[in-house]
Coordinates of N, CA and C in Angstrom, one line a residue:
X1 N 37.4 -102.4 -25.1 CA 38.4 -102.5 -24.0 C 38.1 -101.3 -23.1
X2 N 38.4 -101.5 -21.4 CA 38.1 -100.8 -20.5 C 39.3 -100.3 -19.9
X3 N 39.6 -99.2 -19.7 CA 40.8 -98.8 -18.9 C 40.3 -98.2 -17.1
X4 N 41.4 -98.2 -16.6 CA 41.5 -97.7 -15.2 C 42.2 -96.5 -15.4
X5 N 42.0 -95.4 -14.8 CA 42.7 -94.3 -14.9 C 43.2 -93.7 -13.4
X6 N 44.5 -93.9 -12.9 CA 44.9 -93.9 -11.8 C 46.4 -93.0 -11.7
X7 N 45.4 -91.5 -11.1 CA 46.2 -90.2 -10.5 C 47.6 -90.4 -10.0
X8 N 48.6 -90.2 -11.1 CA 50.1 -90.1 -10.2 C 50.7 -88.8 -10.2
X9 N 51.7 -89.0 -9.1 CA 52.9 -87.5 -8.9 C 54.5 -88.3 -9.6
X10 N 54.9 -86.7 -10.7 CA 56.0 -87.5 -10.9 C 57.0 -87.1 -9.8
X11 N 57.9 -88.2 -9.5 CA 59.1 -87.9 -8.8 C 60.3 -87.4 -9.2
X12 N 61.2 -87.2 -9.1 CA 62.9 -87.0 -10.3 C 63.5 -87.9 -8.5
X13 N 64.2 -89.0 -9.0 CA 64.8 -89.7 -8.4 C 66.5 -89.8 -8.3
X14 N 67.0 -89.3 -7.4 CA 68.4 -89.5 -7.7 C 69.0 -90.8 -6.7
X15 N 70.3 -91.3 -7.5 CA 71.3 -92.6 -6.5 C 71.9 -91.7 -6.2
X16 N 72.1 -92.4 -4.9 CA 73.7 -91.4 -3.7 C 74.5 -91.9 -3.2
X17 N 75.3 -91.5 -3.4 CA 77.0 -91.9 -3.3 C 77.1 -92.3 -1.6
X18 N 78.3 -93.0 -1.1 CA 77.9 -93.3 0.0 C 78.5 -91.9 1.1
X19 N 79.2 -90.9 0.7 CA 79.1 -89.7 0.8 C 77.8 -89.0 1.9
X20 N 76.7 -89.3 0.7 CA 75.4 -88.6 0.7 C 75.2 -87.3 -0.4
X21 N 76.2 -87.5 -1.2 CA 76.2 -86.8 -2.5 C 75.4 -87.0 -3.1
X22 N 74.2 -86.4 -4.4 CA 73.8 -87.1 -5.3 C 74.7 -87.6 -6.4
X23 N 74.5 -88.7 -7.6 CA 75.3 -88.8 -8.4 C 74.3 -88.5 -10.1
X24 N 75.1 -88.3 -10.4 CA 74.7 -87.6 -11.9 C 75.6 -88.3 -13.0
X25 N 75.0 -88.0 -14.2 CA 75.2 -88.8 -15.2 C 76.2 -87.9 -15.9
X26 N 78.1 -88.3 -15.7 CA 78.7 -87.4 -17.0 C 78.2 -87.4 -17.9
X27 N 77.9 -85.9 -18.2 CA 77.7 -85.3 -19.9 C 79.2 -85.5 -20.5
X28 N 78.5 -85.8 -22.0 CA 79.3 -86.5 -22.5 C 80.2 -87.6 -22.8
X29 N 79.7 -88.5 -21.8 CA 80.0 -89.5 -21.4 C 79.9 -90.7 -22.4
X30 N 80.8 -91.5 -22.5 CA 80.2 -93.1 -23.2 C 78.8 -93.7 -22.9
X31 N 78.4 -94.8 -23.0 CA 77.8 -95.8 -22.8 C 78.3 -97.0 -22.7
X32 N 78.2 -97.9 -21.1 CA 79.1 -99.4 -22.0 C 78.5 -100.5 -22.2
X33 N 78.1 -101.2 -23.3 CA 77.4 -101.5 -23.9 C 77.5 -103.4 -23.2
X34 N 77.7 -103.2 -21.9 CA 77.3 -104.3 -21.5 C 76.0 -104.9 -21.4
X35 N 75.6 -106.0 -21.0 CA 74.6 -106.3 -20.8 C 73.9 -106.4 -19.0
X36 N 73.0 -105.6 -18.5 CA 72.8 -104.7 -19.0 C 73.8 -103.3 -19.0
X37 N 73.4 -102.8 -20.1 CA 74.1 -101.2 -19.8 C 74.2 -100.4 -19.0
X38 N 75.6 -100.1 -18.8 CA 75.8 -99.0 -17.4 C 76.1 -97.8 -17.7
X39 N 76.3 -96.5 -17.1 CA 76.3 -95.3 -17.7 C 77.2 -94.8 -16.2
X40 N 78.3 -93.9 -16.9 CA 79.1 -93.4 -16.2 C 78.5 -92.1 -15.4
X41 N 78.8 -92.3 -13.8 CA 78.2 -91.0 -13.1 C 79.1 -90.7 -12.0
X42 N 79.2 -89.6 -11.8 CA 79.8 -88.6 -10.7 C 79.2 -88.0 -9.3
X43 N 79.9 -88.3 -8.0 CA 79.2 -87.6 -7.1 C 79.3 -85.8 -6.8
X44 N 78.0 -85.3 -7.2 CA 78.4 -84.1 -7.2 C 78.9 -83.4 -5.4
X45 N 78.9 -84.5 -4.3 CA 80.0 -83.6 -3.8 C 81.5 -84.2 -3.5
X46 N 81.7 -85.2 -3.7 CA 83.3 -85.7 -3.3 C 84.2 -85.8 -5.0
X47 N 82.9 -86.3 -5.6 CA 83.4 -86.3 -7.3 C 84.0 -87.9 -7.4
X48 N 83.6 -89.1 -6.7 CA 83.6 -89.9 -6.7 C 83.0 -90.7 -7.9
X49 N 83.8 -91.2 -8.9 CA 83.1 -91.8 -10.0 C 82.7 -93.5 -10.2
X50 N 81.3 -93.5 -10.6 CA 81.2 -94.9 -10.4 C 79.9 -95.1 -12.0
X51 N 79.7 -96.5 -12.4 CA 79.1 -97.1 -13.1 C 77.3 -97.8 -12.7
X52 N 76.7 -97.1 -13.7 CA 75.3 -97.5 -12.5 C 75.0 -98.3 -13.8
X53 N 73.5 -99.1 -13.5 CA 73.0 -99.5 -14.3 C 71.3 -98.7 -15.0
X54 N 71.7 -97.8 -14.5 CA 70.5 -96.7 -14.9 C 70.7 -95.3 -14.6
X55 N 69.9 -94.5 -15.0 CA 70.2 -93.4 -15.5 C 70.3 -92.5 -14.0
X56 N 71.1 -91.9 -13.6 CA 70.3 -90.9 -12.4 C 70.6 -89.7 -12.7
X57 N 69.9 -88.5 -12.9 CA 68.6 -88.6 -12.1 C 67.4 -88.8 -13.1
X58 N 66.5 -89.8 -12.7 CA 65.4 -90.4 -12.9 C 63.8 -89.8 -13.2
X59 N 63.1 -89.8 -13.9 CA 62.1 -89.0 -13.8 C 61.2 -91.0 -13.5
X60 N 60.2 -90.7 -12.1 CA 59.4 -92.1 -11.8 C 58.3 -91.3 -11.7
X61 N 57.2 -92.0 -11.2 CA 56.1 -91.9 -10.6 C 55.5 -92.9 -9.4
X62 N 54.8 -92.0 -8.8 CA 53.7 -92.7 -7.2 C 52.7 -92.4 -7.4
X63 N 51.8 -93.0 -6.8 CA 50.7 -93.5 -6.9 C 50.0 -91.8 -5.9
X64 N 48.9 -90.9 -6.6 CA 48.8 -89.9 -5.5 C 47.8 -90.2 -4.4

């Protein structure tokens, strides 16, 4: 078997509130175990709480 080996940068990705706040994942927080799963987050600047469907903030990658 042959592989491709292709140079990436990681990113850390945050969602934003419509603010322009980032939002962050309460510590200590539940899980709710819908399908899919949402996880409780906070805008760190108005403190606006809302339900995402993924984690923010995010570790991704791009292509360098």
């Amino acid at each position: 078997m042959k592989y491709e080996e292709i140079p990436v940068n990681q990113v850390l990705r945050y969602a934003l509130c419509d603010c322009g706040g980032r939002l962050i994942q309460e510590e200590g927080s539940v899980v709710f175990l819908s399908c899919p799963p949402q996880y409780p987050h906070i805008c760190s600047v108005c403190g606006h709480k809302q339900t995402l469907r993924g984690i923010s903030p995010e570790l991704s990658y791009k292509e360098a």
